[in-house]
Amino acid sequence: MTGGPEPISAEGLRAVQEELAQLRADREEVAATLRGVEPVGDRADAADELQRASEVTRLDRRIVELEGRLREASVAGAPSTEVVGVGSTVMVRFADGVEETVEISEVAEERELTLVTFDSPLGKALIGRHAGETVNYETPGGATSAVVLSVGGDRG
């Protein structure tokens, strides 16, 4: 990533919003179990209370991180249609001739097989490239290449 505000794709935005909603629900659920100022029972109760408080803190940190990412994305605007970056949708032709549209994302979701993380070998090779360029990258099966056919914004 560039260090400045990074765009976010429609799919990435959806994923962040879903995670944020789930984290907020989880936090509310865990926070509701905290006893506050009531005296704690035995050591097991005290340990359980500390663990739940730690979980609330962990959830709060992730919520703040995701809220910051959403703010950053709103400042960055739409992904470039000229050069590949985070949030770009890219049509590539792989060395075996298969053409596929992939989206450069911060995190890949297991259910979304067309997301390519910016720090993966293919993602690193694509970042900063333009249509018509060939990229070389390593896979578990060895070195390979792909041609950037087009760079677009979000998938329609």
Short mmCIF file of N, CA and C in Angstrom, two decimals:
data_model
loop_
_atom_site.label_atom_id
_atom_site.label_comp_id
_atom_site.label_asym_id
_atom_site.label_seq_id
_atom_site.Cartn_x
_atom_site.Cartn_y
_atom_site.Cartn_z
N MET A 1 0.85 -1.17 0.00
CA MET A 1 0.00 0.00 0.00
C MET A 1 0.89 1.23 0.00
N THR A 2 0.35 2.34 -0.41
CA THR A 2 1.16 3.53 -0.65
C THR A 2 1.50 4.31 0.60
N GLY A 3 0.80 4.11 1.68
CA GLY A 3 1.02 4.89 2.88
C GLY A 3 0.04 6.04 2.99
N GLY A 4 -0.56 6.42 1.88
CA GLY A 4 -1.58 7.47 1.88
C GLY A 4 -2.96 6.83 1.92
N PRO A 5 -4.00 7.65 1.86
CA PRO A 5 -5.35 7.09 1.84
C PRO A 5 -5.53 6.17 0.64
N GLU A 6 -5.95 4.95 0.89
CA GLU A 6 -6.14 3.95 -0.16
C GLU A 6 -7.62 3.81 -0.49
N PRO A 7 -7.94 3.72 -1.79
CA PRO A 7 -9.33 3.45 -2.17
C PRO A 7 -9.74 2.07 -1.68
N ILE A 8 -11.02 1.82 -1.71
CA ILE A 8 -11.52 0.50 -1.36
C ILE A 8 -12.55 0.12 -2.41
N SER A 9 -12.52 -1.12 -2.81
CA SER A 9 -13.46 -1.60 -3.81
C SER A 9 -14.84 -1.81 -3.18
N ALA A 10 -15.83 -2.00 -4.02
CA ALA A 10 -17.18 -2.26 -3.52
C ALA A 10 -17.20 -3.53 -2.69
N GLU A 11 -16.50 -4.56 -3.15
CA GLU A 11 -16.45 -5.83 -2.41
C GLU A 11 -15.70 -5.65 -1.09
N GLY A 12 -14.60 -4.92 -1.13
CA GLY A 12 -13.84 -4.65 0.09
C GLY A 12 -14.65 -3.84 1.08
N LEU A 13 -15.38 -2.86 0.58
CA LEU A 13 -16.24 -2.04 1.43
C LEU A 13 -17.30 -2.90 2.11
N ARG A 14 -17.91 -3.77 1.33
CA ARG A 14 -18.93 -4.67 1.87
C ARG A 14 -18.34 -5.56 2.97
N ALA A 15 -17.16 -6.10 2.71
CA ALA A 15 -16.51 -6.97 3.69
C ALA A 15 -16.20 -6.23 4.98
N VAL A 16 -15.68 -5.00 4.86
CA VAL A 16 -15.35 -4.21 6.06
C VAL A 16 -16.63 -3.87 6.83
N GLN A 17 -17.67 -3.47 6.11
CA GLN A 17 -18.93 -3.13 6.78
C GLN A 17 -19.53 -4.35 7.49
N GLU A 18 -19.46 -5.52 6.85
CA GLU A 18 -19.98 -6.74 7.49
C GLU A 18 -19.18 -7.09 8.74
N GLU A 19 -17.86 -7.02 8.64
CA GLU A 19 -17.03 -7.32 9.80
C GLU A 19 -17.30 -6.34 10.93
N LEU A 20 -17.43 -5.07 10.59
CA LEU A 20 -17.70 -4.04 11.59
C LEU A 20 -19.03 -4.29 12.30
N ALA A 21 -20.05 -4.63 11.56
CA ALA A 21 -21.36 -4.93 12.16
C ALA A 21 -21.26 -6.13 13.09
N GLN A 22 -20.53 -7.17 12.67
CA GLN A 22 -20.37 -8.36 13.51
C GLN A 22 -19.58 -8.04 14.77
N LEU A 23 -18.52 -7.26 14.64
CA LEU A 23 -17.71 -6.89 15.81
C LEU A 23 -18.53 -6.07 16.81
N ARG A 24 -19.33 -5.15 16.30
CA ARG A 24 -20.16 -4.35 17.20
C ARG A 24 -21.17 -5.22 17.94
N ALA A 25 -21.76 -6.19 17.25
CA ALA A 25 -22.71 -7.10 17.90
C ALA A 25 -21.99 -7.95 18.94
N ASP A 26 -20.81 -8.47 18.59
CA ASP A 26 -20.03 -9.28 19.53
C ASP A 26 -19.65 -8.46 20.76
N ARG A 27 -19.23 -7.22 20.52
CA ARG A 27 -18.83 -6.36 21.64
C ARG A 27 -19.99 -6.11 22.57
N GLU A 28 -21.15 -5.83 22.00
CA GLU A 28 -22.34 -5.58 22.82
C GLU A 28 -22.68 -6.81 23.67
N GLU A 29 -22.57 -7.98 23.06
CA GLU A 29 -22.87 -9.22 23.76
C GLU A 29 -21.89 -9.47 24.91
N VAL A 30 -20.61 -9.29 24.65
CA VAL A 30 -19.60 -9.52 25.68
C VAL A 30 -19.69 -8.45 26.77
N ALA A 31 -19.87 -7.20 26.38
CA ALA A 31 -19.94 -6.11 27.35
C ALA A 31 -21.13 -6.29 28.29
N ALA A 32 -22.21 -6.85 27.79
CA ALA A 32 -23.40 -7.07 28.62
C ALA A 32 -23.15 -8.07 29.74
N THR A 33 -22.12 -8.89 29.60
CA THR A 33 -21.82 -9.90 30.62
C THR A 33 -20.89 -9.39 31.71
N LEU A 34 -20.31 -8.21 31.49
CA LEU A 34 -19.41 -7.65 32.50
C LEU A 34 -20.22 -7.18 33.71
N ARG A 35 -19.70 -7.42 34.86
CA ARG A 35 -20.43 -7.13 36.09
C ARG A 35 -20.29 -5.71 36.58
N GLY A 36 -19.32 -4.99 36.06
CA GLY A 36 -19.13 -3.62 36.52
C GLY A 36 -18.51 -3.58 37.90
N VAL A 37 -19.20 -2.95 38.87
CA VAL A 37 -18.63 -2.73 40.20
C VAL A 37 -19.04 -3.80 41.21
N GLU A 38 -19.82 -4.78 40.78
CA GLU A 38 -20.21 -5.84 41.72
C GLU A 38 -18.97 -6.60 42.18
N PRO A 39 -18.98 -7.06 43.43
CA PRO A 39 -17.83 -7.85 43.88
C PRO A 39 -17.79 -9.18 43.10
N VAL A 40 -16.58 -9.56 42.77
CA VAL A 40 -16.39 -10.80 42.01
C VAL A 40 -16.29 -11.95 43.00
N GLY A 41 -16.81 -13.12 42.59
CA GLY A 41 -16.81 -14.31 43.45
C GLY A 41 -15.41 -14.87 43.62
N ASP A 42 -15.25 -16.13 43.30
CA ASP A 42 -13.95 -16.79 43.48
C ASP A 42 -12.98 -16.40 42.36
N ARG A 43 -11.78 -17.01 42.40
CA ARG A 43 -10.74 -16.67 41.43
C ARG A 43 -11.15 -17.02 40.01
N ALA A 44 -11.89 -18.08 39.84
CA ALA A 44 -12.34 -18.46 38.50
C ALA A 44 -13.27 -17.39 37.95
N ASP A 45 -14.15 -16.86 38.79
CA ASP A 45 -15.04 -15.78 38.36
C ASP A 45 -14.24 -14.54 37.98
N ALA A 46 -13.23 -14.22 38.79
CA ALA A 46 -12.39 -13.05 38.52
C ALA A 46 -11.63 -13.23 37.20
N ALA A 47 -11.10 -14.41 36.96
CA ALA A 47 -10.37 -14.68 35.72
C ALA A 47 -11.30 -14.58 34.52
N ASP A 48 -12.50 -15.10 34.67
CA ASP A 48 -13.48 -15.04 33.58
C ASP A 48 -13.84 -13.59 33.28
N GLU A 49 -14.01 -12.80 34.32
CA GLU A 49 -14.34 -11.38 34.17
C GLU A 49 -13.21 -10.64 33.44
N LEU A 50 -11.97 -10.93 33.83
CA LEU A 50 -10.81 -10.31 33.17
C LEU A 50 -10.73 -10.71 31.70
N GLN A 51 -11.01 -11.97 31.42
CA GLN A 51 -10.97 -12.44 30.04
C GLN A 51 -12.02 -11.72 29.19
N ARG A 52 -13.22 -11.55 29.71
CA ARG A 52 -14.27 -10.84 28.97
C ARG A 52 -13.90 -9.37 28.78
N ALA A 53 -13.31 -8.75 29.79
CA ALA A 53 -12.88 -7.36 29.67
C ALA A 53 -11.78 -7.23 28.61
N SER A 54 -10.88 -8.19 28.56
CA SER A 54 -9.83 -8.20 27.53
C SER A 54 -10.43 -8.37 26.14
N GLU A 55 -11.45 -9.18 26.04
CA GLU A 55 -12.13 -9.40 24.76
C GLU A 55 -12.80 -8.10 24.30
N VAL A 56 -13.43 -7.37 25.20
CA VAL A 56 -14.04 -6.09 24.85
C VAL A 56 -12.97 -5.13 24.33
N THR A 57 -11.82 -5.09 24.99
CA THR A 57 -10.72 -4.23 24.57
C THR A 57 -10.24 -4.62 23.17
N ARG A 58 -10.09 -5.92 22.92
CA ARG A 58 -9.66 -6.41 21.60
C ARG A 58 -10.67 -6.01 20.53
N LEU A 59 -11.95 -6.19 20.83
CA LEU A 59 -13.00 -5.83 19.87
C LEU A 59 -13.00 -4.33 19.61
N ASP A 60 -12.83 -3.53 20.68
CA ASP A 60 -12.79 -2.07 20.52
C ASP A 60 -11.65 -1.65 19.60
N ARG A 61 -10.49 -2.27 19.74
CA ARG A 61 -9.34 -1.92 18.90
C ARG A 61 -9.63 -2.22 17.44
N ARG A 62 -10.20 -3.38 17.17
CA ARG A 62 -10.51 -3.75 15.78
C ARG A 62 -11.59 -2.85 15.20
N ILE A 63 -12.58 -2.49 15.99
CA ILE A 63 -13.64 -1.58 15.54
C ILE A 63 -13.04 -0.24 15.15
N VAL A 64 -12.17 0.30 15.98
CA VAL A 64 -11.51 1.58 15.69
C VAL A 64 -10.69 1.47 14.40
N GLU A 65 -9.99 0.35 14.23
CA GLU A 65 -9.18 0.14 13.03
C GLU A 65 -10.06 0.14 11.77
N LEU A 66 -11.17 -0.58 11.81
CA LEU A 66 -12.06 -0.64 10.65
C LEU A 66 -12.76 0.69 10.38
N GLU A 67 -13.15 1.38 11.43
CA GLU A 67 -13.76 2.71 11.24
C GLU A 67 -12.75 3.66 10.58
N GLY A 68 -11.50 3.56 10.99
CA GLY A 68 -10.45 4.38 10.37
C GLY A 68 -10.26 4.03 8.91
N ARG A 69 -10.32 2.74 8.60
CA ARG A 69 -10.18 2.31 7.19
C ARG A 69 -11.31 2.86 6.33
N LEU A 70 -12.52 2.86 6.87
CA LEU A 70 -13.66 3.41 6.13
C LEU A 70 -13.50 4.92 5.91
N ARG A 71 -13.02 5.63 6.94
CA ARG A 71 -12.78 7.07 6.78
C ARG A 71 -11.71 7.32 5.71
N GLU A 72 -10.64 6.54 5.76
CA GLU A 72 -9.55 6.67 4.80
C GLU A 72 -10.06 6.43 3.38
N ALA A 73 -10.86 5.41 3.20
CA ALA A 73 -11.39 5.08 1.88
C ALA A 73 -12.27 6.20 1.34
N SER A 74 -13.03 6.85 2.22
CA SER A 74 -13.90 7.93 1.75
C SER A 74 -13.08 9.13 1.30
N VAL A 75 -11.92 9.34 1.91
CA VAL A 75 -11.03 10.43 1.51
C VAL A 75 -10.33 10.09 0.19
N ALA A 76 -9.97 8.83 0.02
CA ALA A 76 -9.21 8.40 -1.16
C ALA A 76 -10.03 8.44 -2.43
N GLY A 77 -11.32 8.24 -2.33
CA GLY A 77 -12.16 8.22 -3.52
C GLY A 77 -12.14 6.87 -4.21
N ALA A 78 -12.56 6.87 -5.45
CA ALA A 78 -12.70 5.64 -6.23
C ALA A 78 -11.34 5.10 -6.66
N PRO A 79 -11.24 3.78 -6.85
CA PRO A 79 -10.00 3.20 -7.36
C PRO A 79 -9.67 3.74 -8.76
N SER A 80 -8.40 3.80 -9.08
CA SER A 80 -7.94 4.28 -10.38
C SER A 80 -8.39 3.35 -11.49
N THR A 81 -8.64 3.92 -12.65
CA THR A 81 -8.93 3.11 -13.84
C THR A 81 -7.73 3.10 -14.79
N GLU A 82 -6.63 3.71 -14.34
CA GLU A 82 -5.43 3.79 -15.17
C GLU A 82 -4.32 2.87 -14.69
N VAL A 83 -4.13 2.83 -13.38
CA VAL A 83 -3.02 2.08 -12.79
C VAL A 83 -3.58 1.17 -11.69
N VAL A 84 -3.03 -0.04 -11.59
CA VAL A 84 -3.51 -1.01 -10.61
C VAL A 84 -3.12 -0.56 -9.21
N GLY A 85 -4.10 -0.57 -8.31
CA GLY A 85 -3.87 -0.25 -6.91
C GLY A 85 -4.88 -1.01 -6.06
N VAL A 86 -4.82 -0.79 -4.76
CA VAL A 86 -5.79 -1.41 -3.86
C VAL A 86 -7.17 -0.92 -4.28
N GLY A 87 -8.09 -1.86 -4.42
CA GLY A 87 -9.45 -1.54 -4.83
C GLY A 87 -9.68 -1.68 -6.32
N SER A 88 -8.61 -1.84 -7.09
CA SER A 88 -8.76 -1.98 -8.54
C SER A 88 -9.32 -3.34 -8.93
N THR A 89 -10.09 -3.32 -9.99
CA THR A 89 -10.53 -4.55 -10.64
C THR A 89 -9.68 -4.68 -11.90
N VAL A 90 -9.07 -5.83 -12.06
CA VAL A 90 -8.10 -6.02 -13.12
C VAL A 90 -8.43 -7.27 -13.91
N MET A 91 -8.51 -7.14 -15.24
CA MET A 91 -8.67 -8.30 -16.11
C MET A 91 -7.26 -8.75 -16.49
N VAL A 92 -6.95 -10.01 -16.19
CA VAL A 92 -5.62 -10.55 -16.50
C VAL A 92 -5.75 -11.81 -17.33
N ARG A 93 -4.72 -12.05 -18.14
CA ARG A 93 -4.60 -13.32 -18.87
C ARG A 93 -3.39 -14.02 -18.29
N PHE A 94 -3.64 -15.16 -17.69
CA PHE A 94 -2.56 -15.93 -17.07
C PHE A 94 -1.77 -16.68 -18.13
N ALA A 95 -0.61 -17.18 -17.76
CA ALA A 95 0.29 -17.87 -18.68
C ALA A 95 -0.38 -19.04 -19.38
N ASP A 96 -1.37 -19.66 -18.73
CA ASP A 96 -2.06 -20.80 -19.34
C ASP A 96 -3.18 -20.37 -20.29
N GLY A 97 -3.33 -19.05 -20.51
CA GLY A 97 -4.33 -18.54 -21.42
C GLY A 97 -5.67 -18.20 -20.78
N VAL A 98 -5.86 -18.57 -19.54
CA VAL A 98 -7.11 -18.29 -18.85
C VAL A 98 -7.18 -16.80 -18.53
N GLU A 99 -8.33 -16.20 -18.85
CA GLU A 99 -8.56 -14.79 -18.53
C GLU A 99 -9.50 -14.71 -17.34
N GLU A 100 -9.16 -13.84 -16.41
CA GLU A 100 -9.98 -13.71 -15.21
C GLU A 100 -9.93 -12.28 -14.71
N THR A 101 -11.04 -11.85 -14.14
CA THR A 101 -11.09 -10.55 -13.49
C THR A 101 -10.82 -10.77 -12.02
N VAL A 102 -9.83 -10.06 -11.50
CA VAL A 102 -9.48 -10.15 -10.08
C VAL A 102 -9.58 -8.76 -9.47
N GLU A 103 -9.79 -8.73 -8.19
CA GLU A 103 -9.87 -7.47 -7.47
C GLU A 103 -8.74 -7.42 -6.45
N ILE A 104 -8.02 -6.31 -6.45
CA ILE A 104 -6.91 -6.14 -5.51
C ILE A 104 -7.49 -5.64 -4.19
N SER A 105 -7.28 -6.42 -3.15
CA SER A 105 -7.90 -6.12 -1.86
C SER A 105 -6.86 -6.15 -0.76
N GLU A 106 -7.28 -5.65 0.39
CA GLU A 106 -6.41 -5.70 1.56
C GLU A 106 -6.41 -7.08 2.18
N VAL A 107 -7.57 -7.71 2.18
CA VAL A 107 -7.71 -9.05 2.74
C VAL A 107 -8.57 -9.87 1.82
N ALA A 108 -8.21 -11.12 1.66
CA ALA A 108 -9.00 -12.03 0.84
C ALA A 108 -9.94 -12.80 1.75
N GLU A 109 -11.14 -12.92 1.31
CA GLU A 109 -12.11 -13.70 2.05
C GLU A 109 -12.16 -15.09 1.42
N GLU A 110 -12.29 -16.09 2.25
CA GLU A 110 -12.31 -17.45 1.76
C GLU A 110 -13.40 -17.66 0.72
N ARG A 111 -14.55 -17.03 0.92
CA ARG A 111 -15.68 -17.25 0.02
C ARG A 111 -15.52 -16.50 -1.31
N GLU A 112 -14.63 -15.54 -1.36
CA GLU A 112 -14.47 -14.73 -2.56
C GLU A 112 -13.13 -15.07 -3.21
N LEU A 113 -13.17 -15.96 -4.19
CA LEU A 113 -11.94 -16.47 -4.77
C LEU A 113 -11.28 -15.51 -5.75
N THR A 114 -11.97 -14.46 -6.19
CA THR A 114 -11.36 -13.53 -7.14
C THR A 114 -10.65 -12.38 -6.47
N LEU A 115 -10.66 -12.32 -5.14
CA LEU A 115 -9.91 -11.28 -4.44
C LEU A 115 -8.45 -11.68 -4.35
N VAL A 116 -7.57 -10.75 -4.66
CA VAL A 116 -6.14 -10.96 -4.58
C VAL A 116 -5.62 -9.91 -3.61
N THR A 117 -4.92 -10.33 -2.57
CA THR A 117 -4.42 -9.34 -1.62
C THR A 117 -3.24 -8.58 -2.23
N PHE A 118 -3.12 -7.31 -1.83
CA PHE A 118 -2.07 -6.45 -2.36
C PHE A 118 -0.68 -6.96 -2.02
N ASP A 119 -0.56 -7.78 -0.96
CA ASP A 119 0.76 -8.25 -0.55
C ASP A 119 1.04 -9.69 -0.95
N SER A 120 0.15 -10.29 -1.75
CA SER A 120 0.40 -11.63 -2.30
C SER A 120 1.37 -11.50 -3.47
N PRO A 121 1.96 -12.59 -3.91
CA PRO A 121 2.88 -12.49 -5.05
C PRO A 121 2.23 -11.86 -6.29
N LEU A 122 1.01 -12.27 -6.64
CA LEU A 122 0.34 -11.68 -7.79
C LEU A 122 -0.03 -10.23 -7.51
N GLY A 123 -0.53 -9.95 -6.32
CA GLY A 123 -0.89 -8.58 -5.96
C GLY A 123 0.30 -7.64 -6.04
N LYS A 124 1.44 -8.06 -5.48
CA LYS A 124 2.65 -7.23 -5.54
C LYS A 124 3.07 -6.98 -6.99
N ALA A 125 2.93 -8.01 -7.83
CA ALA A 125 3.32 -7.86 -9.24
C ALA A 125 2.39 -6.91 -9.98
N LEU A 126 1.10 -6.89 -9.61
CA LEU A 126 0.14 -6.06 -10.32
C LEU A 126 0.13 -4.59 -9.88
N ILE A 127 0.42 -4.33 -8.60
CA ILE A 127 0.35 -2.96 -8.09
C ILE A 127 1.25 -2.04 -8.92
N GLY A 128 0.67 -0.93 -9.36
CA GLY A 128 1.42 0.06 -10.12
C GLY A 128 1.49 -0.21 -11.63
N ARG A 129 0.90 -1.30 -12.08
CA ARG A 129 0.97 -1.65 -13.50
C ARG A 129 -0.20 -1.06 -14.29
N HIS A 130 -0.03 -1.04 -15.60
CA HIS A 130 -1.04 -0.51 -16.51
C HIS A 130 -1.48 -1.61 -17.48
N ALA A 131 -2.58 -1.37 -18.17
CA ALA A 131 -3.05 -2.31 -19.19
C ALA A 131 -1.95 -2.50 -20.22
N GLY A 132 -1.78 -3.74 -20.66
CA GLY A 132 -0.77 -4.08 -21.65
C GLY A 132 0.54 -4.58 -21.07
N GLU A 133 0.75 -4.36 -19.78
CA GLU A 133 2.01 -4.80 -19.17
C GLU A 133 1.94 -6.27 -18.77
N THR A 134 3.09 -6.93 -18.81
CA THR A 134 3.21 -8.31 -18.36
C THR A 134 3.88 -8.30 -17.00
N VAL A 135 3.35 -9.09 -16.08
CA VAL A 135 3.93 -9.18 -14.74
C VAL A 135 4.45 -10.60 -14.52
N ASN A 136 5.50 -10.70 -13.77
CA ASN A 136 6.08 -11.99 -13.41
C ASN A 136 5.99 -12.12 -11.90
N TYR A 137 5.65 -13.33 -11.43
CA TYR A 137 5.50 -13.55 -10.00
C TYR A 137 5.71 -15.03 -9.70
N GLU A 138 5.93 -15.32 -8.45
CA GLU A 138 6.17 -16.69 -8.00
C GLU A 138 4.89 -17.31 -7.47
N THR A 139 4.70 -18.58 -7.75
CA THR A 139 3.59 -19.37 -7.20
C THR A 139 4.21 -20.58 -6.51
N PRO A 140 3.42 -21.32 -5.76
CA PRO A 140 3.98 -22.55 -5.16
C PRO A 140 4.53 -23.51 -6.22
N GLY A 141 4.00 -23.42 -7.45
CA GLY A 141 4.47 -24.29 -8.53
C GLY A 141 5.63 -23.71 -9.32
N GLY A 142 6.09 -22.51 -8.96
CA GLY A 142 7.22 -21.89 -9.66
C GLY A 142 6.85 -20.55 -10.25
N ALA A 143 7.78 -20.00 -11.00
CA ALA A 143 7.59 -18.67 -11.61
C ALA A 143 6.56 -18.75 -12.72
N THR A 144 5.77 -17.69 -12.87
CA THR A 144 4.77 -17.60 -13.93
C THR A 144 4.56 -16.13 -14.27
N SER A 145 3.67 -15.90 -15.21
CA SER A 145 3.42 -14.52 -15.62
C SER A 145 1.94 -14.33 -15.94
N ALA A 146 1.56 -13.07 -16.07
CA ALA A 146 0.20 -12.70 -16.46
C ALA A 146 0.27 -11.37 -17.19
N VAL A 147 -0.66 -11.16 -18.10
CA VAL A 147 -0.74 -9.90 -18.83
C VAL A 147 -1.94 -9.12 -18.29
N VAL A 148 -1.72 -7.85 -18.00
CA VAL A 148 -2.80 -6.98 -17.56
C VAL A 148 -3.58 -6.57 -18.81
N LEU A 149 -4.81 -7.03 -18.93
CA LEU A 149 -5.63 -6.71 -20.10
C LEU A 149 -6.35 -5.38 -19.93
N SER A 150 -6.85 -5.13 -18.72
CA SER A 150 -7.51 -3.85 -18.46
C SER A 150 -7.53 -3.58 -16.96
N VAL A 151 -7.61 -2.30 -16.64
CA VAL A 151 -7.71 -1.85 -15.25
C VAL A 151 -9.00 -1.06 -15.16
N GLY A 152 -9.83 -1.44 -14.19
CA GLY A 152 -11.10 -0.73 -14.01
C GLY A 152 -11.28 -0.36 -12.57
N GLY A 153 -12.37 0.30 -12.28
CA GLY A 153 -12.73 0.61 -10.90
C GLY A 153 -13.39 -0.60 -10.30
N ASP A 154 -14.55 -0.38 -9.70
CA ASP A 154 -15.28 -1.48 -9.07
C ASP A 154 -15.95 -2.35 -10.12
N ARG A 155 -16.13 -3.60 -9.77
CA ARG A 155 -16.93 -4.48 -10.63
C ARG A 155 -18.35 -3.98 -10.63
N GLY A 156 -18.97 -3.97 -11.77
CA GLY A 156 -20.27 -3.41 -11.96
C GLY A 156 -21.35 -4.09 -11.29
#
